[in-house]
Coordinates of C-alpha atoms in Angstrom, one line a residue:
Chain A
X12 CA 221.4 67.2 59.2
X13 CA 222.9 64.1 57.9
X14 CA 226.1 65.1 55.7
X15 CA 228.5 62.9 53.8
X16 CA 231.5 63.9 52.1
X17 CA 233.9 62.1 49.8
X18 CA 237.2 62.9 49.3
X19 CA 240.3 60.7 47.5
X20 CA 239.2 60.7 43.7
X21 CA 242.1 61.4 41.0
X22 CA 243.6 60.5 38.1
X23 CA 245.2 57.2 38.2
X24 CA 247.4 54.9 36.0
X25 CA 245.3 51.5 34.8
X26 CA 246.7 48.6 37.5
X27 CA 247.0 51.7 40.2
X28 CA 245.6 51.8 43.3
X29 CA 243.6 54.8 45.0
X30 CA 241.6 55.3 48.3
X31 CA 238.6 56.7 48.8
X32 CA 237.0 58.3 52.1
X33 CA 233.8 59.3 53.3
X34 CA 233.3 61.5 56.3
X35 CA 230.0 61.3 57.7
X36 CA 228.3 63.6 60.1
X37 CA 224.9 64.1 61.8
X38 CA 223.9 60.4 62.8
X39 CA 225.4 57.8 64.8
X40 CA 227.6 56.6 62.1
X41 CA 228.0 53.0 64.1
X42 CA 224.5 52.1 63.6
X43 CA 224.0 52.4 59.9
X44 CA 225.3 50.3 57.1
X45 CA 227.1 52.1 54.4
X46 CA 227.8 51.7 50.7
X47 CA 229.4 53.0 47.6
X48 CA 227.5 53.3 44.2
X49 CA 229.6 54.4 41.4
X50 CA 228.4 56.3 38.3
X51 CA 230.1 56.2 35.1
X52 CA 229.9 59.7 32.9
X53 CA 226.7 59.5 30.9
X54 CA 225.6 56.4 32.4
X55 CA 223.6 54.9 35.0
X56 CA 224.0 54.1 38.8
X57 CA 226.0 50.8 39.7
X58 CA 226.3 49.2 43.2
X59 CA 229.9 48.8 44.6
X60 CA 229.9 47.6 48.0
X61 CA 228.2 47.6 51.1
X62 CA 229.3 46.8 54.7
X63 CA 227.6 46.7 58.0
X64 CA 227.3 49.1 60.9
X65 CA 229.0 46.8 63.0
X66 CA 230.1 42.8 62.9
X67 CA 232.0 44.0 59.7
X68 CA 229.7 42.0 57.2
X69 CA 230.8 43.2 53.7
X70 CA 229.3 42.8 49.9
X71 CA 230.6 43.3 46.9
X72 CA 229.9 43.3 43.0
X73 CA 231.2 41.0 41.2
X74 CA 232.8 43.8 39.0
X75 CA 234.9 44.8 41.7
X76 CA 235.3 41.5 43.7
X77 CA 238.9 40.9 44.7
X78 CA 240.0 44.3 43.5
X79 CA 238.0 46.5 46.0
X80 CA 238.1 46.6 49.8
X81 CA 235.3 48.6 51.8
X82 CA 235.9 49.5 55.3
X83 CA 235.0 51.7 58.2
X84 CA 236.7 53.1 61.3
X85 CA 233.7 53.6 63.5
X86 CA 235.9 56.2 65.9
X87 CA 236.4 58.3 63.2
X88 CA 232.9 58.5 61.4
X89 CA 234.5 57.6 58.2
X90 CA 233.8 55.1 55.4
X91 CA 236.5 54.0 53.2
X92 CA 237.1 52.2 49.5
X93 CA 240.4 50.8 48.9
X94 CA 240.6 50.2 45.1
X95 CA 243.4 48.3 43.8
X96 CA 244.3 46.9 40.2
X97 CA 241.9 49.9 38.4
X98 CA 240.7 49.2 34.9
X99 CA 239.5 52.1 32.6
X100 CA 236.4 51.1 33.3
X101 CA 236.4 52.0 36.7
X102 CA 236.1 55.4 35.8
X103 CA 233.5 57.0 37.3
X104 CA 231.5 59.1 40.0
X105 CA 231.8 57.3 43.3
X106 CA 229.0 58.2 45.6
X107 CA 229.0 57.4 49.4
X108 CA 225.8 56.5 50.7
X109 CA 224.0 55.8 54.3
X110 CA 221.7 52.9 54.3
X111 CA 218.3 53.0 55.8
X112 CA 218.4 49.5 57.6
X113 CA 220.7 46.5 57.3
X114 CA 218.6 43.7 55.7
X115 CA 221.5 41.2 55.3
X116 CA 223.0 43.7 53.0
X117 CA 222.4 47.1 51.7
X118 CA 219.2 47.8 50.5
X119 CA 218.1 51.3 51.2
X120 CA 220.2 54.3 50.7
X121 CA 218.7 56.9 52.1
X122 CA 221.4 59.9 52.0
X123 CA 224.2 60.4 49.4
X124 CA 227.5 62.2 49.3
X125 CA 228.0 64.4 46.4
X126 CA 230.7 62.0 45.0
X127 CA 234.4 62.2 44.1
X128 CA 235.3 61.1 40.3
X129 CA 237.9 58.8 39.7
X130 CA 239.5 58.8 36.5
X131 CA 241.7 55.7 35.4
X132 CA 243.5 56.6 31.9
X133 CA 247.1 56.7 31.1
Chain B
X27 CA 223.8 40.4 38.4
X28 CA 222.0 41.9 35.4
X29 CA 220.8 45.2 35.6
X30 CA 216.8 45.8 36.3
X31 CA 215.0 47.0 33.0
X32 CA 213.7 50.2 32.7
X33 CA 212.3 51.9 30.1
X34 CA 214.8 54.5 28.7
X35 CA 212.4 57.6 28.3
X36 CA 209.0 58.5 29.4
X37 CA 207.1 62.2 29.2
X38 CA 203.9 63.6 30.1
X39 CA 202.5 67.4 30.2
X40 CA 201.9 69.0 33.5
X41 CA 199.3 67.8 35.4
X42 CA 199.4 64.3 34.0
X43 CA 200.3 61.3 35.7
X44 CA 203.0 59.2 34.4
X45 CA 204.6 55.3 35.3
X46 CA 208.0 54.0 35.1
X47 CA 208.1 50.4 35.3
X48 CA 211.1 48.1 36.7
X49 CA 211.5 44.5 35.9
X50 CA 213.3 42.1 37.3
X51 CA 213.6 38.4 38.3
X52 CA 212.0 36.5 41.3
X53 CA 216.1 36.6 42.8
X54 CA 215.6 40.4 43.1
X55 CA 211.9 42.4 42.5
X56 CA 210.1 39.3 42.9
X57 CA 211.7 37.7 46.1
X58 CA 211.9 41.0 48.0
X59 CA 210.0 44.1 49.0
X60 CA 213.2 46.0 49.2
X61 CA 212.6 48.1 45.9
X62 CA 213.4 51.9 46.0
X63 CA 213.3 54.5 43.6
X64 CA 215.8 57.4 43.3
X65 CA 215.5 60.4 41.5
X66 CA 218.4 62.5 40.1
X67 CA 219.0 65.8 38.5
X68 CA 221.6 66.4 36.3
X69 CA 225.1 67.0 38.1
X70 CA 223.3 66.0 41.6
X71 CA 223.3 63.1 43.8
X72 CA 220.4 60.5 43.8
X73 CA 217.7 61.4 46.2
X74 CA 215.5 58.6 47.8
X75 CA 211.8 58.8 46.7
X76 CA 210.2 55.7 47.2
X77 CA 211.5 52.7 49.5
X78 CA 210.2 49.2 50.6
X79 CA 208.1 49.2 47.2
X80 CA 205.5 51.7 48.4
X81 CA 206.9 53.8 51.3
X82 CA 207.8 57.4 51.0
X83 CA 210.3 59.1 53.0
X84 CA 209.7 62.2 55.3
X85 CA 209.5 65.3 53.1
X86 CA 208.9 63.5 49.5
X87 CA 205.6 64.7 48.0
X88 CA 202.5 62.3 47.7
X89 CA 202.6 62.7 44.0
X90 CA 205.0 60.1 44.2
X91 CA 203.8 56.5 44.5
X92 CA 205.4 52.9 44.2
X93 CA 203.6 49.6 43.8
X94 CA 204.8 45.7 42.8
X95 CA 203.5 42.7 40.9
X96 CA 205.6 39.7 40.6
X97 CA 208.9 40.5 39.0
X98 CA 207.9 44.3 38.1
X99 CA 207.8 47.3 40.4
X100 CA 206.2 50.6 39.2
X101 CA 206.9 54.3 40.1
X102 CA 203.5 56.7 39.3
X103 CA 203.9 60.5 39.6
X104 CA 200.7 62.1 39.2
X105 CA 200.2 65.8 38.7
X106 CA 203.3 66.0 36.8
X107 CA 205.5 68.9 37.5
X108 CA 208.4 70.6 35.8
X109 CA 210.5 70.2 38.6
X110 CA 209.8 66.3 38.3
X111 CA 212.1 66.1 34.8
X112 CA 214.9 64.0 35.9
X113 CA 216.2 60.4 35.6
X114 CA 214.7 58.0 37.8
X115 CA 216.3 54.9 39.0
X116 CA 215.0 51.6 40.7
X117 CA 217.1 49.4 42.8
X118 CA 216.2 46.0 44.5
X119 CA 218.0 43.7 47.2
X120 CA 219.0 40.5 45.6
X121 CA 219.5 36.6 47.0
X122 CA 223.3 37.4 46.9
X123 CA 222.9 40.0 49.3
X124 CA 223.8 42.6 46.7
X125 CA 222.0 45.7 45.5
X126 CA 221.0 45.8 41.4
X127 CA 220.1 49.3 40.2
X128 CA 217.8 49.7 37.0
X129 CA 219.4 51.5 33.9
X130 CA 217.6 54.5 34.7
X131 CA 214.6 56.2 33.0
X132 CA 214.5 60.0 31.6
X133 CA 211.7 61.9 32.5
X134 CA 210.6 65.0 30.3
X135 CA 207.8 67.3 31.4
X136 CA 206.6 68.6 27.8

């Protein structure tokens, strides 16, 4: 059974940093691309970033490019999202998701975690 | 990258069929057959219902179907059931190697 468990969310001051983690199990982690999707309170889904299973290819939404960094440790079956220079508009529930297959970027998320909440506020 | 355009809401009675549209551009929906549809119930994680325009993951009811014409993709749900009431999101791969979602459609089963 595929399981994705996010952690690391919390309350942070504007301009601050936070690192999210996503522990994966139930599949060969290194064989699949992974991504992060966020959902602001009461709003829709927004793709944040994606990363290939190998070759370390990464993609970012324009809204987070230069501030967020996606990474993974295939030996620990864990995906990360380092978030710097956080803004109020980054407040959201952050989902970790497994990609169905790599097409040069993340295209289809077939499994999702339950999310971790990030609140940016003074 | 602008969000794909979906109707804010649709509704239907049990047993009826409904269709949700998802309009993009030639840089996303029209350029690739990597359109997906997700169902999200309140307080829950999204669930993949359709991928590659019209493919159903294992375990998804065949009452859900997808199609595409030009820059517009569609999700059809036939034989509406109360449990289908949820938010639905489309997504598409883009020429920038990114992913873009639609704004979401709230389905109400009357």
